[in-house]
Coordinates of C-alpha atoms in Angstrom, one line a residue:
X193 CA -77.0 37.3 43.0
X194 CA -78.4 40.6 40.9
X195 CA -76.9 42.9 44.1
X196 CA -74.0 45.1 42.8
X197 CA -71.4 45.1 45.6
X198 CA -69.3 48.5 46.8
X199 CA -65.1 48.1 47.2
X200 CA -64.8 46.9 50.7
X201 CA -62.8 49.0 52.8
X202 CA -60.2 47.4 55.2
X203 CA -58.1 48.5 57.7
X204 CA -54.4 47.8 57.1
X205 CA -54.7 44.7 59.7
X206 CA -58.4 43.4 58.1
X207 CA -56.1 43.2 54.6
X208 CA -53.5 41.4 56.4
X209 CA -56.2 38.6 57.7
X210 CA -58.1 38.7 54.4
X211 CA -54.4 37.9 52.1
X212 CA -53.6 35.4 54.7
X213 CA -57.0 33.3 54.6
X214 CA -57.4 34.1 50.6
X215 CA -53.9 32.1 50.5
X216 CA -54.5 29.5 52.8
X217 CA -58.0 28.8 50.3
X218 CA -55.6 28.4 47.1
X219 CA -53.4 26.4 49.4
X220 CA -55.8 24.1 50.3
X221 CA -56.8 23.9 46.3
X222 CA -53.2 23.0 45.3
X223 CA -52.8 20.0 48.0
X224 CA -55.8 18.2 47.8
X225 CA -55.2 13.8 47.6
X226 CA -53.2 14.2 50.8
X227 CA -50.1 15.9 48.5
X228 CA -47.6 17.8 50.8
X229 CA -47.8 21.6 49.7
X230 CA -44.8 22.4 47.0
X231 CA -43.1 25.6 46.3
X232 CA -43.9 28.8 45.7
X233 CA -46.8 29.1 48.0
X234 CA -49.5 31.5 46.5
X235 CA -48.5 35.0 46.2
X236 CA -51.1 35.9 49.4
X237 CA -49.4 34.0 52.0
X238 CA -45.9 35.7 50.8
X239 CA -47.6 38.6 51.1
X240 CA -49.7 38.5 54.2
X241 CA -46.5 36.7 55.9
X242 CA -44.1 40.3 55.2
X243 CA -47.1 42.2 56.5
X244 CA -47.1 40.2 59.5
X245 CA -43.8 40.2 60.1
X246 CA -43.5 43.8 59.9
X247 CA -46.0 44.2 62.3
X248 CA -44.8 42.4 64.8
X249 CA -41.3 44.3 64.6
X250 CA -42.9 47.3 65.1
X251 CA -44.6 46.3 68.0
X252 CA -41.4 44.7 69.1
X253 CA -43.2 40.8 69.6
X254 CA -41.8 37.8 67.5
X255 CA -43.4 37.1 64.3
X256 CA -43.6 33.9 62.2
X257 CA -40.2 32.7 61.0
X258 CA -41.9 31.0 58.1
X259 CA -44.8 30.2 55.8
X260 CA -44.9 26.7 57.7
X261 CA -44.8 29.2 61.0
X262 CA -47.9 31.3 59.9
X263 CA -49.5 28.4 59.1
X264 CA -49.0 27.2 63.0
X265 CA -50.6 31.1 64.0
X266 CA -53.5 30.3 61.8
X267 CA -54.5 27.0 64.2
X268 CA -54.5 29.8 67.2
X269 CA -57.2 32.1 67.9
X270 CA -57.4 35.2 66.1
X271 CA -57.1 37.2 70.1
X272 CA -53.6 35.6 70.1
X273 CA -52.5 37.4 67.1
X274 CA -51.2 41.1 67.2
X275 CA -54.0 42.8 64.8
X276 CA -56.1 45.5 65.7
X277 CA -59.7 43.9 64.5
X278 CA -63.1 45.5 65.1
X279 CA -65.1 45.0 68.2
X280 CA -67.3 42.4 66.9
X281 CA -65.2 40.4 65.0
X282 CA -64.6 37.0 66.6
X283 CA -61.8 37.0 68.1
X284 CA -61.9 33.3 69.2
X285 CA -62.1 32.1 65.7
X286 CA -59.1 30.1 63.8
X287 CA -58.9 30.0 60.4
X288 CA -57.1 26.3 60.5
X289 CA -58.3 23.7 62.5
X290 CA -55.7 21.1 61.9
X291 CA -55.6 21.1 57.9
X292 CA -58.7 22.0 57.3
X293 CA -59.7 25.7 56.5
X294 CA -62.8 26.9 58.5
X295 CA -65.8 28.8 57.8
X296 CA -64.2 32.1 58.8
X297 CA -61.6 31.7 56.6
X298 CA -63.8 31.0 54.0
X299 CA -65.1 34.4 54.7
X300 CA -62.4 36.4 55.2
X301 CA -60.9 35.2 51.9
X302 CA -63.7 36.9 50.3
X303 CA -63.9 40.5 52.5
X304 CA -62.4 41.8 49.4
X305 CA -64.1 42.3 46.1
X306 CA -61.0 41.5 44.1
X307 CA -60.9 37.7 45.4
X308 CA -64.8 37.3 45.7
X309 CA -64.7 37.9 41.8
X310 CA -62.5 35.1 41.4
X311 CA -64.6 32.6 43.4
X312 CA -66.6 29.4 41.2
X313 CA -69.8 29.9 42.3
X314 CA -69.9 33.7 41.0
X315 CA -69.5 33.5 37.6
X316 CA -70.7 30.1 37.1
X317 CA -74.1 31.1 38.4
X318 CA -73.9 34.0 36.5
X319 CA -73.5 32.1 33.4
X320 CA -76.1 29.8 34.3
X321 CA -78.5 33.0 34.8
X322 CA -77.4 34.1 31.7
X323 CA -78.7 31.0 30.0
X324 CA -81.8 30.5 31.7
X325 CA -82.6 34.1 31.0
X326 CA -82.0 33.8 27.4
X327 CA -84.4 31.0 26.9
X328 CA -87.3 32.6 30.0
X329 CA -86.6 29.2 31.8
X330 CA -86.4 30.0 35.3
X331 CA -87.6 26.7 36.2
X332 CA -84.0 25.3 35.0
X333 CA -82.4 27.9 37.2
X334 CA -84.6 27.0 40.3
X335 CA -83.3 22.7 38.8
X336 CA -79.8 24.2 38.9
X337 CA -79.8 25.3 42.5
X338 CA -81.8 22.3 43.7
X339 CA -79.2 20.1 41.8
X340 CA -76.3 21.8 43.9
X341 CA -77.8 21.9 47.4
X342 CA -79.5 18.4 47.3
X343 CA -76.6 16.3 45.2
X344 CA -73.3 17.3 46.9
X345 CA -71.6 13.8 45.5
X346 CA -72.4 11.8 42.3
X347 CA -71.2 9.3 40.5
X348 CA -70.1 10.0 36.8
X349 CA -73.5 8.0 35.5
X350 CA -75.9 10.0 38.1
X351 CA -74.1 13.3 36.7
X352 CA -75.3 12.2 33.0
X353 CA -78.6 10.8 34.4
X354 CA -78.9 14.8 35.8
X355 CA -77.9 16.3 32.9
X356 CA -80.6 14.3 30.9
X357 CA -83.3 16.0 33.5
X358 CA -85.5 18.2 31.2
X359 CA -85.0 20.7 32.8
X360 CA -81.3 20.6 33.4
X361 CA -80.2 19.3 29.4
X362 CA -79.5 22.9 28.6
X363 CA -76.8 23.2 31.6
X364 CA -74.5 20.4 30.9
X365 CA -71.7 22.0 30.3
X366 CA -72.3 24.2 33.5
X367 CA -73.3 21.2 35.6
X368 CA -69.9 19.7 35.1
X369 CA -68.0 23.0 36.0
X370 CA -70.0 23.0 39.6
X371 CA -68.2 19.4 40.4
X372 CA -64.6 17.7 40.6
X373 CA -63.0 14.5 41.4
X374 CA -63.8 13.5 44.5
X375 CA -60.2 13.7 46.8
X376 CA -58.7 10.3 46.5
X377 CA -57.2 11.0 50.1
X378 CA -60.8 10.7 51.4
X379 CA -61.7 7.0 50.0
X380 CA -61.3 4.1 52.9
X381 CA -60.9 1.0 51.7
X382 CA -62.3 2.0 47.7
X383 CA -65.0 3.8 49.1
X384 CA -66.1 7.6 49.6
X385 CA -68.4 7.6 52.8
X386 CA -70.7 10.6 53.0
X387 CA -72.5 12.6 56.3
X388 CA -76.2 11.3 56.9
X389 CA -76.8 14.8 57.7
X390 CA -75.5 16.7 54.5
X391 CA -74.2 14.3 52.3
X392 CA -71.0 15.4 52.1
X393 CA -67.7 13.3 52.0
X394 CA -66.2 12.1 55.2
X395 CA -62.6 11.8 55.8
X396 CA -60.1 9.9 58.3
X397 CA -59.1 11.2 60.3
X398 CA -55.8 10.2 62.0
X399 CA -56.9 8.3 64.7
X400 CA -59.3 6.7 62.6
X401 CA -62.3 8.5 62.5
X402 CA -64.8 9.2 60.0
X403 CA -65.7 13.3 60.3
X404 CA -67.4 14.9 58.0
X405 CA -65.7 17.4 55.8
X406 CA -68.4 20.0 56.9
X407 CA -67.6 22.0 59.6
X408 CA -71.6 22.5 61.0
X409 CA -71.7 18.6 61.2
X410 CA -68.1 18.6 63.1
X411 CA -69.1 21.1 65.4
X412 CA -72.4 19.0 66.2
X413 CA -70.7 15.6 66.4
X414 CA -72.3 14.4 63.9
X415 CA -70.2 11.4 62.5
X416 CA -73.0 8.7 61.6
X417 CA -72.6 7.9 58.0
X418 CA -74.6 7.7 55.4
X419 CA -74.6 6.9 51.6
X420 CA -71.2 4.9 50.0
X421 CA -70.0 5.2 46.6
X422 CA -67.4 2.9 45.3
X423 CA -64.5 4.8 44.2
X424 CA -64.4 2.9 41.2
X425 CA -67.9 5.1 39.8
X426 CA -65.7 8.2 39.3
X427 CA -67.1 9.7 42.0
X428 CA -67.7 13.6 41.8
X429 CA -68.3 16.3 44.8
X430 CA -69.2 19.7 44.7
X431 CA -66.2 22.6 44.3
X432 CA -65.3 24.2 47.9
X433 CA -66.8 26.9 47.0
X434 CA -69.9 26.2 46.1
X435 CA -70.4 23.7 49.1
X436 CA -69.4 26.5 51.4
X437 CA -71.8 30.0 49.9
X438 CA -74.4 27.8 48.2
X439 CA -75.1 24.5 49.1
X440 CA -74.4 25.5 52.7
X441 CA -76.9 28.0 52.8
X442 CA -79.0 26.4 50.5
X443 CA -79.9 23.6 52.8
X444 CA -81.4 26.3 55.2
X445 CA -83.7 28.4 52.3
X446 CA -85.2 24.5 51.2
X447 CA -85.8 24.0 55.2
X448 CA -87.4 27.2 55.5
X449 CA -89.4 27.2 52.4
X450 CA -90.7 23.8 53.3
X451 CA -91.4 25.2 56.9
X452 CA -93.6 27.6 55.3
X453 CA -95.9 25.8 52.9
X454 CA -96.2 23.4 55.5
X455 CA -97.9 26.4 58.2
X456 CA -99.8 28.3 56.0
X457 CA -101.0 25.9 53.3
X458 CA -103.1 27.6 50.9
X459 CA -102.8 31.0 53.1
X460 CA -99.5 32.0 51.7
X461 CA -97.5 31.0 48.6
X462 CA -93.8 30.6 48.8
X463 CA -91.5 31.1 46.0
X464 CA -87.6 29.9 45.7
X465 CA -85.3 32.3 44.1
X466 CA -88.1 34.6 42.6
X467 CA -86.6 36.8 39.4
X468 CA -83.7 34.4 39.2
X469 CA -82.4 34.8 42.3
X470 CA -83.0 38.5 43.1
X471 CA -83.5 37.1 46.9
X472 CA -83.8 33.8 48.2
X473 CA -87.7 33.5 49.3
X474 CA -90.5 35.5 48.0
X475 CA -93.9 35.1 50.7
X476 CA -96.9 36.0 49.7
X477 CA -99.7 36.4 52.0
X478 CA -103.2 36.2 51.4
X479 CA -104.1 39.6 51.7
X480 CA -101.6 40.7 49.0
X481 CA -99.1 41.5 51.2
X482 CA -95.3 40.2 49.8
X483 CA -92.1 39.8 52.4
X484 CA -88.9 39.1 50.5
X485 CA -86.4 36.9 52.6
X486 CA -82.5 36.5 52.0
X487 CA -80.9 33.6 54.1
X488 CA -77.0 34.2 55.4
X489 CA -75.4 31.4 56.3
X490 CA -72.2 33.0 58.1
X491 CA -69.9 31.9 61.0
X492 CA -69.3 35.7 61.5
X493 CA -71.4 37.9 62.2
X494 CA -69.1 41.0 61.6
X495 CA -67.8 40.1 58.1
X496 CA -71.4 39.2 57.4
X497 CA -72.6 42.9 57.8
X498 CA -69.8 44.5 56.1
X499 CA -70.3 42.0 53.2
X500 CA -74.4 43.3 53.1
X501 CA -73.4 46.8 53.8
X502 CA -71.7 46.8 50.5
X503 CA -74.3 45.8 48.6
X504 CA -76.8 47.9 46.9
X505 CA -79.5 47.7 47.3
X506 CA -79.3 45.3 50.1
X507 CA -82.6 43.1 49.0
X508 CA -83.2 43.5 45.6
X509 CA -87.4 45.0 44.8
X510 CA -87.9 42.7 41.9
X511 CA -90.3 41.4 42.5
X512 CA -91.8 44.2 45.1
X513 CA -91.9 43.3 48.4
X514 CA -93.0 45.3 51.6
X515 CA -91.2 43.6 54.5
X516 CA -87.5 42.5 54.0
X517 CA -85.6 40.1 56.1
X518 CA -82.7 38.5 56.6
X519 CA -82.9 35.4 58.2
X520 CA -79.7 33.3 60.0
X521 CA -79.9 29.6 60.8
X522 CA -81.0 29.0 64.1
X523 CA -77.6 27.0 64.9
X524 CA -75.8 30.7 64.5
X525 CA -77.6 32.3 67.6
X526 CA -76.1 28.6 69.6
X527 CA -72.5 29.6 68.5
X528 CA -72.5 33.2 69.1
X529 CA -75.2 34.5 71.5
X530 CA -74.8 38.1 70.1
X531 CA -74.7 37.5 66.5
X532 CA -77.2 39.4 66.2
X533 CA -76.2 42.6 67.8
X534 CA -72.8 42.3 66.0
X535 CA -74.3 42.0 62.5
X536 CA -76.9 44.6 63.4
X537 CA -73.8 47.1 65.0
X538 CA -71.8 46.5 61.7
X539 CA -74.9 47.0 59.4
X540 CA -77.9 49.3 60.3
X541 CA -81.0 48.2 58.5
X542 CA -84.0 50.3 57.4
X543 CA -87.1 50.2 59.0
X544 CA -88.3 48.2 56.2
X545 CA -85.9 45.3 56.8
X546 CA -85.4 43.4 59.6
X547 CA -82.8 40.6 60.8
X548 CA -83.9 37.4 62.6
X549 CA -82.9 34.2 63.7
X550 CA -85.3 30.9 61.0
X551 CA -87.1 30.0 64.3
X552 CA -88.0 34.0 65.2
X553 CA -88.9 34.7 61.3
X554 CA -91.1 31.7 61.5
X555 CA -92.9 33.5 64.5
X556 CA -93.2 36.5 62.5
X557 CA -95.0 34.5 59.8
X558 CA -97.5 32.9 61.9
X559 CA -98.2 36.3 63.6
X560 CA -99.3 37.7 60.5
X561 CA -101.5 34.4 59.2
X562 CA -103.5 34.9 62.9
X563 CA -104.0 38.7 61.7
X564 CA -105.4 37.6 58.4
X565 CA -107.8 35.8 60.1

């Protein structure tokens, strides 16, 4: 959260991607409950649609003959589509799949500075740092993250009954800008259904299906639910954004961090979010010896190392650390068997920081406890 970030620098065709998936985000905003999308679209898709259109003249191919045309391109693979895009971009990725954005348009909405800056989770963590700062409580911070990663849905009572936590009283008002109405669209029968793996909301889907709305748990099959909430509660869920770059990868820093109390036990001590957030996992070994971890939680591995090349420095040393890492859910290497060498080709590391797969990192850590032996 504490890294300053460099202007990205996209090629003509990279803007062109990034304005289309930026508008298809606001979109997506402005037609939740199921409402069919209303003029004017936002100013992106106008854009990114002339763009597009031009570029297709020029290289004498037919381009989309309307907003509701680009949005039929976006349910096609990105190698379909007449851009120029880097190597290790993926070019099999969509950024629709039916109505519902995916991860990598999530991601190439924010490959520019000037929409990242816009996003929820941003400033309201920022304010919240701000805050907890101001009063030396980063205990409340560490509450507020927990908060967001473990309680994607509440009911309007379990929202007070957080905001009454001792630790959380001071962030009311911050609490209540993380979360929104839950979509009516997604109720069945006056109930919101959530995953058993996430917690997320579940949806219908037309055949009658319950999927979640996460795309991991789509892609895994995973459809069993799990907690109801009558929609008469005034049931709440977590904005887009903050499900997608915070709870998302939040899940995977708690799994981790439990992952490593649990092997070294009094041999190391872990610490979540160290200097209020200045990286994700501080480790601390026995011998004195301090690795700082940040966890990425990207579909694409490409936009993912120009998104860290940007920032400066790319682990934060406050607190000091010797070994830096950067640590993917294991599930990453499953979808894309060269993730790594994409993100490494796209972002050389120092000597000093490495990039590994949670399973492989792990291995790292129980390496070193056997030399402190």
């Amino acid at each position: 959260m504490t890294n300053s970030y460099t202007t990205p620098e996209l090629s003509p065709d990279e803007l062109t991607l990034h304005l289309i998936a930026s508008g298809i985000i606001k979109l997506c905003e402005t037609i939740k409950n199921g409402k069919a999308p209303t003029l004017p679209y936002p100013k992106e898709l106008q854009r990114s649609l002339d763009r597009l259109v031009l570029l297709c003249l020029r290289q004498g191919k037919t381009p989309p003959q309307s907003l509701p045309d680009l949005l039929f391109w976006c349910r096609q693979p990105l190698a379909e589509w007449p851009l120029q895009l880097p190597e290790n971009a993926g070019k099999a990725d969509k950024l629709l799949n039916g109505q519902i954005p995916t991860n990598i348009c999530d991601e190439w909405a924010i490959a520019g500075a000037d929409v990242e800056a816009e996003l929820t989770q941003k400033q309201l963590l920022l304010n919240v740092m701000q805050i907890c700062k101001s009063v030396e409580a980063p205990d409340s911070y560490a509450a507020f993250r927990h908060l967001l990663i473990s309680k994607p849905v509440l009911t309007e009572f379990e929202f007070l009954q957080q905001c009454a936590e001792p630790l959380l009283t001071r962030l009311e008002e911050q609490i209540r800008a993380a979360y929104e109405p839950a979509p009516e669209s997604c109720a069945v029968n006056g109930d919101f259904y959530c995953c058993s793996n996430c917690g997320n909301i579940m949806f219908r889907t037309e055949k009658g299906n319950l999927i979640c709305a996460e795309e991991r748990c789509r892609a895994k099959g995973v459809s069993e639910q799990g907690k109801a909430f009558p929609q008469k509660q005034q049931v709440l869920w977590l904005k887009r954004g903050l499900r997608r770059f915070i709870a998302a990868p939040g899940r995977a820093e708690l799994r981790l961090a439990e992952s490593l109390e649990k092997l070294g036990k009094s041999r190391l001590k872990v610490e979540l979010w160290p200097n209020f957030d200045s990286y994700d996992l501080r480790i601390v070994f026995n011998d004195g010896e301090a690795w700082a971890v940040d966890v990425k939680d990207w579909a694409d591995p490409f936009l993912l190392g120009n998104k860290v090349k940007q920032q400066n420095p790319q682990i934060p040393n406050t607190p000091p650390w010797k070994q830096g890492y950067f640590v993917f859910p294991d599930d990453r290497r499953e979808q894309r068997s060269d993730y790594l060498r994409a993100f490494s080709n796209q972002c050389p590391l120092p000597k000093y920081i490495k990039a590994k797969f949670e399973s492989d990192f792990i291995k790292d850590v129980r390496n070193k406890l056997r030399r402190n032996k």
